[in-house]
Coordinates of C-alpha atoms in Angstrom, one line a residue:
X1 CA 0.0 0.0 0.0
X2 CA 1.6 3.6 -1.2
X3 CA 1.7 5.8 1.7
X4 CA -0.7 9.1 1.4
X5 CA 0.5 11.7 3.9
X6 CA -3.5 12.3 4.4
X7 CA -3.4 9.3 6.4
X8 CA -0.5 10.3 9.3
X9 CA -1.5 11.5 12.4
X10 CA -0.2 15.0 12.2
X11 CA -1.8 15.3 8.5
X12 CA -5.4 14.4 10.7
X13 CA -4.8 17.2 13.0
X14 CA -4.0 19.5 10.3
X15 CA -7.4 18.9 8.7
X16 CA -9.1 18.9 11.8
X17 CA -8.1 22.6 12.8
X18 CA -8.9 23.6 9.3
X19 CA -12.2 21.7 8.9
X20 CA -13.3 22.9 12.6
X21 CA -13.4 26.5 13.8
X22 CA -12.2 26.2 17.1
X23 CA -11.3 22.8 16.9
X24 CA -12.2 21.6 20.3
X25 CA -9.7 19.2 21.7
X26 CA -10.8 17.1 24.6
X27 CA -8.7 15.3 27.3
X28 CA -8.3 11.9 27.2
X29 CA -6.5 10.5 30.7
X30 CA -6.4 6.9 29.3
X31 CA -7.2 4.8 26.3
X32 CA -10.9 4.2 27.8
X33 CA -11.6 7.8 27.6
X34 CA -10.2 8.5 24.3
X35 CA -12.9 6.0 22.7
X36 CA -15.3 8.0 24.7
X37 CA -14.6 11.0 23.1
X38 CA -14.3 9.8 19.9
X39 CA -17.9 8.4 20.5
X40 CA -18.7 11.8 21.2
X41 CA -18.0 13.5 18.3
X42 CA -14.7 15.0 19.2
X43 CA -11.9 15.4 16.2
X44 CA -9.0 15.5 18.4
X45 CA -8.1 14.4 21.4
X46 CA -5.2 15.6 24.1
X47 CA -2.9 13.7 26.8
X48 CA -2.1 16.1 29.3
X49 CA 1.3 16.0 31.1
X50 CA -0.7 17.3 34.4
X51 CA -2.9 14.3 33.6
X52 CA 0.0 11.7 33.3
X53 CA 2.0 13.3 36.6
X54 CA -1.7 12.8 38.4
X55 CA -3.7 9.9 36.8
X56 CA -0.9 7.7 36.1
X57 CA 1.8 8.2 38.7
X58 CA 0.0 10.0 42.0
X59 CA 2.6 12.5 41.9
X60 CA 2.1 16.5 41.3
X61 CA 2.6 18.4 37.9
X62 CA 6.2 19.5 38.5
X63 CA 8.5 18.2 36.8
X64 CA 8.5 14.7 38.1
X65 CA 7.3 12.8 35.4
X66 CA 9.5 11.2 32.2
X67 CA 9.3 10.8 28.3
X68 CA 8.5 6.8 29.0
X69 CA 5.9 7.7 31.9
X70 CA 4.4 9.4 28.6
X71 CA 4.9 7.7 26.2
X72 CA 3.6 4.6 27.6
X73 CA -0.1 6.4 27.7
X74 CA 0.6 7.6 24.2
X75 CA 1.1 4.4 22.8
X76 CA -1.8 2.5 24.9
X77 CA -4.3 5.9 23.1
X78 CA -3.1 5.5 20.0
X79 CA -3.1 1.5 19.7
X80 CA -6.5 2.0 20.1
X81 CA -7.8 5.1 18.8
X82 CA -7.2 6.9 15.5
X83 CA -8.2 10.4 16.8
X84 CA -5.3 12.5 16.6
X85 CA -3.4 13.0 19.4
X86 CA -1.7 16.2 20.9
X87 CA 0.6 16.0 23.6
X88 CA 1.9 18.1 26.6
X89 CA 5.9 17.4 26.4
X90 CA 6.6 19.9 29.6
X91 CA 9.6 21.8 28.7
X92 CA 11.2 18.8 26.1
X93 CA 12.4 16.0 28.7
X94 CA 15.5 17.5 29.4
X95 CA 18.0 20.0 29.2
X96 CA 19.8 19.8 25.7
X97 CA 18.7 20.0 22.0
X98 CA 19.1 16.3 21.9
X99 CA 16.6 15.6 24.5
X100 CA 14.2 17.7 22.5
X101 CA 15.0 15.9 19.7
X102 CA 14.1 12.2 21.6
X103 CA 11.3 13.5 22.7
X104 CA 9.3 14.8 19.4
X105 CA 11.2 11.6 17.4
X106 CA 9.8 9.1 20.0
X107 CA 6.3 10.9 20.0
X108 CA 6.4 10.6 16.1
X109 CA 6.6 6.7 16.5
X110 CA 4.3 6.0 19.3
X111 CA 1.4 8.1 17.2
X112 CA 0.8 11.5 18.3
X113 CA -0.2 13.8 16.0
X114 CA 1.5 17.3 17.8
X115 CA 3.1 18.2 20.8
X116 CA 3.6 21.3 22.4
X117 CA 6.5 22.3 24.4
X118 CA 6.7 25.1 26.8
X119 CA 8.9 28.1 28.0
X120 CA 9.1 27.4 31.7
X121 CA 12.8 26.2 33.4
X122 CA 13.1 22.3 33.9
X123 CA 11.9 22.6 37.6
X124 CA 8.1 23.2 35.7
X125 CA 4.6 24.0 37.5
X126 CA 1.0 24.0 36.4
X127 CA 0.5 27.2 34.1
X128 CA -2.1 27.9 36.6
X129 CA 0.0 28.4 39.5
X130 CA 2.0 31.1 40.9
X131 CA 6.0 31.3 40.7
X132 CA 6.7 29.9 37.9
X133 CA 10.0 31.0 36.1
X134 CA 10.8 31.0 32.4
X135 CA 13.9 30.5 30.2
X136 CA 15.2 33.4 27.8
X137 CA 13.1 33.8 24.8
X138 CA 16.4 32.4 22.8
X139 CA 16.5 29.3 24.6
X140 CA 12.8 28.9 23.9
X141 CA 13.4 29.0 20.3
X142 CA 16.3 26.9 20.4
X143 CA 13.6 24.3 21.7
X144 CA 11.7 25.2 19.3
X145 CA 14.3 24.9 16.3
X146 CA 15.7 21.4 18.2
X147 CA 12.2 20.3 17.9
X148 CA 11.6 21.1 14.0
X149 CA 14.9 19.9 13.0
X150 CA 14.1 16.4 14.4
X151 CA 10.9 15.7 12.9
X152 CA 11.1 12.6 11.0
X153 CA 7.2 13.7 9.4
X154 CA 6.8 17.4 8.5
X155 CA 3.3 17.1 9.3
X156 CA 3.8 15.9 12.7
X157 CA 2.7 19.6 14.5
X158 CA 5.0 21.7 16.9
X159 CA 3.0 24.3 19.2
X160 CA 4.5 26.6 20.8
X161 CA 3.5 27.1 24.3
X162 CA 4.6 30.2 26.3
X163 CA 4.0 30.9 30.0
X164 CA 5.7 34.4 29.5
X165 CA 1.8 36.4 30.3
X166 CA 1.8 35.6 33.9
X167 CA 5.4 36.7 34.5
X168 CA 6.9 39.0 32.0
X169 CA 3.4 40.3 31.1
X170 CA 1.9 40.2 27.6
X171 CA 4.3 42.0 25.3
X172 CA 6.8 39.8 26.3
X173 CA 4.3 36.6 25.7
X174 CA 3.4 38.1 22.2
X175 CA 6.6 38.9 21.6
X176 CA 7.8 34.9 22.5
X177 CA 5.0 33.6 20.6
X178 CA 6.1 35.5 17.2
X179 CA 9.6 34.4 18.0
X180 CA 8.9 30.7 17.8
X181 CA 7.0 30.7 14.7
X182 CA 10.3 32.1 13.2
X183 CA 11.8 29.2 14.4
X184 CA 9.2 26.8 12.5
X185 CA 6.6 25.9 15.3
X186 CA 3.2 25.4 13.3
X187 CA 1.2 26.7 16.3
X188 CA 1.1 28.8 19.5
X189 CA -0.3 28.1 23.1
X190 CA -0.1 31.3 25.0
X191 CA -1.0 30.0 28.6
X192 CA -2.8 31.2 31.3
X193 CA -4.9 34.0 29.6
X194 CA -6.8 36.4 31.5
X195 CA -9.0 38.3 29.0
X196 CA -10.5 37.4 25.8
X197 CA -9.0 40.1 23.6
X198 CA -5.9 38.7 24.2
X199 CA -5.9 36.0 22.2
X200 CA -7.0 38.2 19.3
X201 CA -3.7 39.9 19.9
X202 CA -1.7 37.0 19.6
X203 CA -3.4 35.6 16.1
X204 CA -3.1 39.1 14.8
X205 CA 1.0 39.1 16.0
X206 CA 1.7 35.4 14.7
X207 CA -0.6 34.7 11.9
X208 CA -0.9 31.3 13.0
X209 CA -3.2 28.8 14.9
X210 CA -3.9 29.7 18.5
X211 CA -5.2 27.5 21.1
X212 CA -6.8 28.5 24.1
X213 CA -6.6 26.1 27.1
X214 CA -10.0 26.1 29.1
X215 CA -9.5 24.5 32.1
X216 CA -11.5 24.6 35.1
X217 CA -10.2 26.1 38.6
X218 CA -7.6 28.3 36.4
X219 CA -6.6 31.7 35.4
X220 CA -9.1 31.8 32.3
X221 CA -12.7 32.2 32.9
X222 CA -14.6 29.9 31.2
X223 CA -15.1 31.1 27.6
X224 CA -17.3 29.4 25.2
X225 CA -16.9 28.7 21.4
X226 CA -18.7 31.2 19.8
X227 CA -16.2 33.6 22.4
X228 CA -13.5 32.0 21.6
X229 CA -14.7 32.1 17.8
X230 CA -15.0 36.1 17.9
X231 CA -11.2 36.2 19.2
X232 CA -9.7 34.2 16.7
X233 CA -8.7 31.4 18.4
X234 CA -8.2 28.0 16.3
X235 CA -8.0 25.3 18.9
X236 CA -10.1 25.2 22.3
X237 CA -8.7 22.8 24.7
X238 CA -10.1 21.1 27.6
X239 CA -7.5 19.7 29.0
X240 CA -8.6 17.8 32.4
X241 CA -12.7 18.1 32.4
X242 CA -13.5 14.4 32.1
X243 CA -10.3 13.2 35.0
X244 CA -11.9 16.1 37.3
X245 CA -15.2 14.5 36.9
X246 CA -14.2 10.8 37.2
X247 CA -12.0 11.7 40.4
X248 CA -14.8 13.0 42.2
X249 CA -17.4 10.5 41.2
X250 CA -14.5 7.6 42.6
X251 CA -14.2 9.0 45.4
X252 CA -17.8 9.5 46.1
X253 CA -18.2 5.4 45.3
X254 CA -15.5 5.1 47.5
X255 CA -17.0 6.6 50.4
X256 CA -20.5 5.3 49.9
X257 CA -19.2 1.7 49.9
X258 CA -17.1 2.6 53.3
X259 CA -19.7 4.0 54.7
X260 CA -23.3 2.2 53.9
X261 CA -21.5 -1.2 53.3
X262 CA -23.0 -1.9 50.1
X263 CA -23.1 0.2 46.8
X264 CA -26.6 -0.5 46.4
X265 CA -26.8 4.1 47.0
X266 CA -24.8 4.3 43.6
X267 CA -25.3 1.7 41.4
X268 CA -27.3 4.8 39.2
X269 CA -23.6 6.4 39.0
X270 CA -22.2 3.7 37.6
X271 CA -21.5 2.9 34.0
X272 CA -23.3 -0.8 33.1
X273 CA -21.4 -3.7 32.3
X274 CA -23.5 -3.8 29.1
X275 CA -22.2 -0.1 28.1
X276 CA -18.8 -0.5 29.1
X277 CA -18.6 -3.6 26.8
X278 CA -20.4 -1.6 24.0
X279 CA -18.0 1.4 24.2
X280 CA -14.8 -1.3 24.2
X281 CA -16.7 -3.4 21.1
X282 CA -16.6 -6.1 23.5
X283 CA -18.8 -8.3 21.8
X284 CA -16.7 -7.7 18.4
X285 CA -13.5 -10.0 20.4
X286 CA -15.7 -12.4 22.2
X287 CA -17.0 -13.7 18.9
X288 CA -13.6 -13.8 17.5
X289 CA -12.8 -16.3 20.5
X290 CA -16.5 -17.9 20.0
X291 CA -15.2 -18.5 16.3
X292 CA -11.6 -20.2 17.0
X293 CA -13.1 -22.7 19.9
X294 CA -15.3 -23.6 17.5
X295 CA -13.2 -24.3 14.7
X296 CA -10.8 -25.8 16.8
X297 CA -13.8 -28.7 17.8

């Protein structure tokens, strides 16, 4: 079979930002959740680093995590669903060009369609949290250039993320963001944004996709699509909705059971075994199995 460059991942995202306007681009914490929102509707889907350092490890978003502690819930999203996939990369996975260049090679062949990588120092927080520091605007775009010059697919996307708002202010974050599409990033994720006009600013100063990132509990109200729409913004991201919402609907099934000694008080919470099996094509496997025993009898 010839191979189309329609059919790679980063080719997907491309035509899902272009066929989509914003794009929204829904977390997926695991590969359960990224059939979900494919059965939802959604064109792209996102693996958050936040997610990974929390979901997967129990361990806060600073820094902690590695490129295999990521990669290993790339691969397990992708193996399963053909939604493209963007991923949080932190500040590159390490402190040279060449771990840059690891990282977006390694993203390329576990199936992600982008990545974005981010202007903070190594010792990274949450872009919603105070005190966070930055590197120089040229060491961003070296990470930038390190991470163009390695791509082994040029549709694979690189998005430029840059926490520069909160703590140089937003001449220095437009400023950034304009700087790294010099330096070949296809997109740019100015973080932590505080008014909507903002981001109207940085599509006029770039010419290029931006993403907004809608999370809950943050610096950025809540702003819907048609907002979002009338500011220019390509991409809406929702980073951690669905992991907020299953946390807190564990732990209340946790407590309940603890407490009442039975789950009888909610079993209406629960997901059926019946749609559980219907959203993992369950039924699809068992009758592969029903097939082979009976061929083998």
């Amino acid at each position: 079979m010839s191979s189309n460059i329609k059919s790679t991942p980063g080719q997907r995202f491309r035509d899902a930002v272009a066929s989509e306007q914003p794009l929204q681009v829904v977390g997926t914490i695991n590969a359960n959740h990224a059939l979900l929102a494919k059965r939802a509707g959604f064109k792209a889907i996102y693996l958050s680093g936040g997610g990974v350092a929390a979901g997967s490890l129990g361990v806060p978003d600073l820094g902690i995590t590695g490129l295999d502690d990521v990669l290993t819930d790339v691969r397990r999203i992708t193996d399963v669903c053909d939604l493209p996939l963007l991923v949080d990369v932190d500040t590159g996975f390490g402190s040279s060009a060449f771990n840059v260049a690891r990282t977006v090679k390694s993203m390329i062949k576990f199936g992600a369609a982008a990545i974005h990588i981010e202007d903070q120092v190594g010792a990274k927080r949450c872009g919603h949290r105070p005190n966070k520091e930055i590197v120089s605007q040229q060491e961003m775009v070296d990470r930038i250039k390190a991470a163009v010059d390695a791509r082994t697919d040029d549709s694979f996307v690189i998005m430029a993320r840059t926490d520069a708002l909160a703590v140089e202010g937003l001449e220095s974050a437009l400023e950034r963001a304009a700087a790294c599409i010099e330096a070949g990033a296809d997109m740019v994720f100015p973080e932590a944004i505080t008014e909507l006009d903002m981001y109207k600013l940085f599509a006029a100063r770039v010419k290029a996709p931006i993403l907004a990132n809608i999370t809950e509990f943050g610096a950025t109200p809540l702003y819907t699509t048609e907002q979002l729409k009338s500011a220019d913004v390509s991409l809406v991201l929702y980073p951690l909705s669905a992991f907020r919402a299953m946390n807190k609907a564990a732990e209340n099934v946790y407590t309940a059971i603890r407490r009442d000694g039975t789950q009888q008080n909610v079993i209406d919470t629960m997901q059926t075994r019946m749609e559980l099996y219907d959203r993992i094509d369950y039924h699809t496997f068992e009758q592969k199995l029903d097939a082979l025993f009976a061929a083998k009898k």
